[in-house]
GROMACS .gro file of C-alpha atoms in nm:
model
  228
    1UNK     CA    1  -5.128   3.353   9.698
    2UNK     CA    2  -5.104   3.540  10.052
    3UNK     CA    3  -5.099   3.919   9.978
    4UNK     CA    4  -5.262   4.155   9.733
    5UNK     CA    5  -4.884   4.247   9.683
    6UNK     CA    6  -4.763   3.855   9.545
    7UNK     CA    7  -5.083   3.868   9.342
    8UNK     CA    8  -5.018   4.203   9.186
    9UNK     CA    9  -4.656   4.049   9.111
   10UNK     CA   10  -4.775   3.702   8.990
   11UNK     CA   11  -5.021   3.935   8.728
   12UNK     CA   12  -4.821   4.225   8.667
   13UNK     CA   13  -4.505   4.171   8.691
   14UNK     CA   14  -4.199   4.155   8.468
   15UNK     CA   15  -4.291   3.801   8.375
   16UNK     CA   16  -4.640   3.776   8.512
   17UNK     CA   17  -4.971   3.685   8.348
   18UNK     CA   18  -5.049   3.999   8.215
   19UNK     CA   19  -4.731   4.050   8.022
   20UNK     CA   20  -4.815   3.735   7.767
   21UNK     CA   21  -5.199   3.744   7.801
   22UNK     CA   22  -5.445   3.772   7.511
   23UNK     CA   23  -5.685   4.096   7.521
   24UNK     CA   24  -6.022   3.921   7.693
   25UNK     CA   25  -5.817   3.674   7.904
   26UNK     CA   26  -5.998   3.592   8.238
   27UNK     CA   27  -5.827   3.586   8.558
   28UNK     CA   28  -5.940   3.423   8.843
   29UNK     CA   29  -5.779   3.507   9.184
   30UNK     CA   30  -5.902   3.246   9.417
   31UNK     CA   31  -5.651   3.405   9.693
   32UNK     CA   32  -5.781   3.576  10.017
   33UNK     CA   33  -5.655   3.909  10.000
   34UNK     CA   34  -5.785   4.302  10.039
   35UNK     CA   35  -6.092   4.368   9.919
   36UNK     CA   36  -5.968   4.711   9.800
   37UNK     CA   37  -5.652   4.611   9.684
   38UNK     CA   38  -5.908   4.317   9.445
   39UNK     CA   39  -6.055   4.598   9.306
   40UNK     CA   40  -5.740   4.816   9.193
   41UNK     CA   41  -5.651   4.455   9.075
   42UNK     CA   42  -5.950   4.412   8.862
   43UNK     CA   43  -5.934   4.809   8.714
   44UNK     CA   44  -5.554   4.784   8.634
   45UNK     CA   45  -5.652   4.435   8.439
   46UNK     CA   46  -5.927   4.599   8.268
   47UNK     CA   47  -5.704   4.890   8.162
   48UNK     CA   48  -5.481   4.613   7.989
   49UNK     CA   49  -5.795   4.435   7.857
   50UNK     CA   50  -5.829   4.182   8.045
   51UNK     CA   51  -6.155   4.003   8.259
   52UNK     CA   52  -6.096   3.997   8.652
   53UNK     CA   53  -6.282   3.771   8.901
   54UNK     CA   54  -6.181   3.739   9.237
   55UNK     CA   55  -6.330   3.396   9.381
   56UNK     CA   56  -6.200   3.304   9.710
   57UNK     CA   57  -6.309   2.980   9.846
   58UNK     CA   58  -6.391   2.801  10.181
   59UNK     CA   59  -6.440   2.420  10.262
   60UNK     CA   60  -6.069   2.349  10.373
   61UNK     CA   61  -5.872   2.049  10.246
   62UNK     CA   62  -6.165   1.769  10.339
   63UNK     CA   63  -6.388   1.983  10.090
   64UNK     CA   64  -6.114   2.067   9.861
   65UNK     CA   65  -6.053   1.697   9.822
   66UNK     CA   66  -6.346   1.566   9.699
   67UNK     CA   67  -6.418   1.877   9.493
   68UNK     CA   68  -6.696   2.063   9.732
   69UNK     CA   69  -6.542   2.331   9.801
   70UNK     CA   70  -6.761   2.664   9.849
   71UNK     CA   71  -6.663   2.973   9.626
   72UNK     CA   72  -6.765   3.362   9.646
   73UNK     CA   73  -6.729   3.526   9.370
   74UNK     CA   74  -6.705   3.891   9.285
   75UNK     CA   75  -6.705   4.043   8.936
   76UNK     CA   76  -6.876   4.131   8.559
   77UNK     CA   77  -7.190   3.832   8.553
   78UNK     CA   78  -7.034   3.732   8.284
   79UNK     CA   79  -6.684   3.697   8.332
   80UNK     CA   80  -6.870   3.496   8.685
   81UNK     CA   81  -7.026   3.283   8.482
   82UNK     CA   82  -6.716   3.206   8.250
   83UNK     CA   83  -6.545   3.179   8.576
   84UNK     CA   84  -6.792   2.893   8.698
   85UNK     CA   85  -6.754   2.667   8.369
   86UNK     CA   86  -6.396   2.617   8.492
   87UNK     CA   87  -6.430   2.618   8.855
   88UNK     CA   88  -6.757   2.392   8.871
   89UNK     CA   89  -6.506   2.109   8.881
   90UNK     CA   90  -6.398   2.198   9.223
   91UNK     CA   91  -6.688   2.349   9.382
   92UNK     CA   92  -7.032   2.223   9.459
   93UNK     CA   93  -7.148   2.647   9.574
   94UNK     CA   94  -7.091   2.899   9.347
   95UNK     CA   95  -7.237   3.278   9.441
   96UNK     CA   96  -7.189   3.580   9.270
   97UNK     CA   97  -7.184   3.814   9.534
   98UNK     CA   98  -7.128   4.147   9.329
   99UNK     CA   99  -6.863   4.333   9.125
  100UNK     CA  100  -6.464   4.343   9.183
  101UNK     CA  101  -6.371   4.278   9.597
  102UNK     CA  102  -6.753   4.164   9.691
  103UNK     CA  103  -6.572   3.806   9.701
  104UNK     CA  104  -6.306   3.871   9.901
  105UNK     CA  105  -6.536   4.023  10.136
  106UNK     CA  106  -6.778   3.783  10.192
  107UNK     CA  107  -6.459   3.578  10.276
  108UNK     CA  108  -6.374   3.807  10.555
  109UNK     CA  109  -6.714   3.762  10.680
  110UNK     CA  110  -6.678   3.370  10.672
  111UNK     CA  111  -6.334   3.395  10.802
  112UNK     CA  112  -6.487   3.597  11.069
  113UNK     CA  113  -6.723   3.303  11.130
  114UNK     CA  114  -6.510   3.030  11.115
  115UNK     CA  115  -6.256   3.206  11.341
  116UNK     CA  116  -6.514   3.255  11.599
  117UNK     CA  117  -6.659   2.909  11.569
  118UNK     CA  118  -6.302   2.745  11.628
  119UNK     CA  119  -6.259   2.969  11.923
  120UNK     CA  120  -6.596   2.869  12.062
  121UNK     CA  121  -6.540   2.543  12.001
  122UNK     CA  122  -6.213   2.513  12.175
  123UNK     CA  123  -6.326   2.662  12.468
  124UNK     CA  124  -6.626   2.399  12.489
  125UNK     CA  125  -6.420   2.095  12.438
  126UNK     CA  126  -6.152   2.303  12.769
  127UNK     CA  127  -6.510   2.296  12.976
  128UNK     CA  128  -6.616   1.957  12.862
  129UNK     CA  129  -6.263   1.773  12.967
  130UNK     CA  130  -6.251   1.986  13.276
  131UNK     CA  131  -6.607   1.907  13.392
  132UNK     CA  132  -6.545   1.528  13.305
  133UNK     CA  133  -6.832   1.424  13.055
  134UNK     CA  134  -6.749   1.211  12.781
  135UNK     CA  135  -6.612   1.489  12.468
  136UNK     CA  136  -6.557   1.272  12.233
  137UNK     CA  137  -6.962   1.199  12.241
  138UNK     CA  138  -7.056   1.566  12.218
  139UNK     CA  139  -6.999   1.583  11.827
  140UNK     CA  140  -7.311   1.297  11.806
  141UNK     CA  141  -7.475   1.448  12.115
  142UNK     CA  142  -7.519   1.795  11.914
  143UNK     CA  143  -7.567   1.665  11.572
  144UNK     CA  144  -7.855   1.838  11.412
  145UNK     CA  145  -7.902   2.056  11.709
  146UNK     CA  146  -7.875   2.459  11.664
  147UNK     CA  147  -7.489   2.454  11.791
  148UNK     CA  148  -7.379   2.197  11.530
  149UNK     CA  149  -7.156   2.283  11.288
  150UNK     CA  150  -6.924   2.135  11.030
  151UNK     CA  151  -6.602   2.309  11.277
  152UNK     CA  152  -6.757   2.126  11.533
  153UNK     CA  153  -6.810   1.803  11.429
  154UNK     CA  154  -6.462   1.803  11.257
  155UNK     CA  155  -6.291   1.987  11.512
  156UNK     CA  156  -6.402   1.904  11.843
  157UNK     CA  157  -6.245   1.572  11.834
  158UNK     CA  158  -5.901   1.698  11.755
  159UNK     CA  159  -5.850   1.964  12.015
  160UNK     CA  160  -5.991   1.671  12.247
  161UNK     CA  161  -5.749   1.447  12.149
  162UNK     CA  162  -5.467   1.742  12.047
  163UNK     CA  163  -5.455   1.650  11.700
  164UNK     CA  164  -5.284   1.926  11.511
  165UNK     CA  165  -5.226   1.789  11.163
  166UNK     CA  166  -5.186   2.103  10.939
  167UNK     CA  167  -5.489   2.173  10.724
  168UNK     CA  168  -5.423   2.527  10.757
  169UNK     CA  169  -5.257   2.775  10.954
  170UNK     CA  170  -5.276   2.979  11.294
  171UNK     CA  171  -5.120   3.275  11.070
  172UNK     CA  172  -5.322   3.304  10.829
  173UNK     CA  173  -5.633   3.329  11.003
  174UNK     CA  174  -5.427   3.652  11.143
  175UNK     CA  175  -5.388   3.815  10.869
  176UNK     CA  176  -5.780   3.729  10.738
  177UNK     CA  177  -5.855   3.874  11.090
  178UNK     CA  178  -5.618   4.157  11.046
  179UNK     CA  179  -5.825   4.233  10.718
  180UNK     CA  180  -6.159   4.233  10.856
  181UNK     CA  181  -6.098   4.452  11.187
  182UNK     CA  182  -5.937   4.683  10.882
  183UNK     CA  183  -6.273   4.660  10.753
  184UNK     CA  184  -6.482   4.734  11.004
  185UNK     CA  185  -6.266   5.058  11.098
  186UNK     CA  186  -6.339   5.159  10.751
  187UNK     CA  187  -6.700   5.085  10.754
  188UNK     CA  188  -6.733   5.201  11.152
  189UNK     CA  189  -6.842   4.818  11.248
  190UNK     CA  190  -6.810   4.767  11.618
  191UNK     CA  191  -6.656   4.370  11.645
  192UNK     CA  192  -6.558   4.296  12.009
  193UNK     CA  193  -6.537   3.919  11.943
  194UNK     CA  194  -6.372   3.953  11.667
  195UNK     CA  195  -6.149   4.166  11.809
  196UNK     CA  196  -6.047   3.892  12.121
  197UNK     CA  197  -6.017   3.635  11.886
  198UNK     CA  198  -5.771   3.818  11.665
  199UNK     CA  199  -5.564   3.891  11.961
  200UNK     CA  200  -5.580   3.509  12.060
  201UNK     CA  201  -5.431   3.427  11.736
  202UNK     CA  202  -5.151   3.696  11.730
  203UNK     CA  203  -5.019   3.566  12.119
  204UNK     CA  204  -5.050   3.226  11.934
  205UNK     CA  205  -4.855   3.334  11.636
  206UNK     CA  206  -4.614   3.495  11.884
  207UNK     CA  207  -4.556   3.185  12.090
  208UNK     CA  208  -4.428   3.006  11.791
  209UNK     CA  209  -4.777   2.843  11.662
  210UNK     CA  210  -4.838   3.044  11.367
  211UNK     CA  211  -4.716   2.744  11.118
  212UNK     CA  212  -4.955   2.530  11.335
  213UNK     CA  213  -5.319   2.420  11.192
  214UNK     CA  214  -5.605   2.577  11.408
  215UNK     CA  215  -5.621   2.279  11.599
  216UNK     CA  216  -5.317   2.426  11.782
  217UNK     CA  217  -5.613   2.701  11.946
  218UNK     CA  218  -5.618   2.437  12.207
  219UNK     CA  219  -5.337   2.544  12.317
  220UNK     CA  220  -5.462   2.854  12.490
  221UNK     CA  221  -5.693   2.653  12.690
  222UNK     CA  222  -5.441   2.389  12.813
  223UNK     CA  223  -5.342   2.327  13.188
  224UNK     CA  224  -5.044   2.250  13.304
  225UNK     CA  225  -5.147   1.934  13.444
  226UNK     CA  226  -5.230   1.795  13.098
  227UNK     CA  227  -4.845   1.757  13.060
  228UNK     CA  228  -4.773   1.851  12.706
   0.00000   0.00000   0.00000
């Protein structure tokens, strides 16, 4: 679900979970939403008597399909643990970062990561086609090397090559963005990448790409002579 606000409707709501739950029911909110807002979440459910874990996750749709994704989970160690016997299926990392909201934000730190890795990676791929070396070889020219990374290797071929088949979304990365720079005001974090990146992604969103996978980042670095 996309907003602390659909979750809180989902749960709460008329007809949401909470209204036909059993005292000592476990929810697990594996959305990527405010860390405060998670933790309201997670004392309004224990008011009603009911277990909260928030467990985000990270991997994407390659991991998600052969059941490796990566989880972060925040909440009671037990309810955690309760929460792994059913998600063990689907993930091959499990870490209980700490109580309500410490999952959702260690996913704003990996968002943070990814969306500056994608970024970074874009740009390289713009200097390798425009200084005329072989891209498609870099992926196997860096393996194992300190500036390897799973974006990288899965990435750098498709902005080469403009392949923007949707595993996720230009837009959504915004609003993950949008969440950590509210963060880091809160916290008094200075984040000056972060901060260009995010703004990357909103002209993106604003040029019409924000339904596009971040493959579409290539976009930014495209000349006009490459006639698309």
């Amino acid at each position: 679900l996309n907003s602390a606000a659909i979750v809180r409707r989902a749960v709460f709501g008329d007809a949401g979970v909470a209204a036909g739950a059993r005292p000592g029911t476990l929810i697990i909110d594996m959305s990527s939403i405010d860390p405060d807002a998670t933790r309201q979440l997670a004392a309004d459910a224990s008011d009603k008597g009911l277990r909260w874990v928030d467990s985000p996750l990270s991997g994407g749709a390659p991991k998600a399909l052969i059941g490796e994704l990566t989880l972060m989970a925040g909440g009671e160690a037990q309810d955690v643990a309760d929460a792994h016997a059913v998600l063990r299926d689907v993930a091959s990392n499990y870490t209980h970062m700490g109580p309500a909201g410490a999952g959702q934000t260690t996913k704003l730190i990996n968002q943070v990561l990814c969306a500056l890795n994608f970024m970074a990676v874009a740009e390289a791929t713009r200097l390798a086609l425009d200084a005329g070396v072989d891209v498609l070889k870099i992926p196997q020219a860096l393996k194992g090397g300190r500036a390897d990374s799973a974006i990288l290797q899965e990435y750098l071929p498709r902005f080469a090559t403009r392949d923007y088949r949707r595993t996720g979304r230009i837009d959504n990365m915004v609003k993950d963005l949008n969440a950590a720079q509210d963060l880091a005001r809160r916290t008094h974090t200075a984040m000056p990448l972060t901060a260009v990146c995010a703004e990357v992604h909103r002209l993106l969103t604003a040029a019409g790409l924000g339904g596009e996978d971040q493959a579409a980042l290539m976009e930014f670095f495209q000349r006009k002579e490459d006639g698309k």
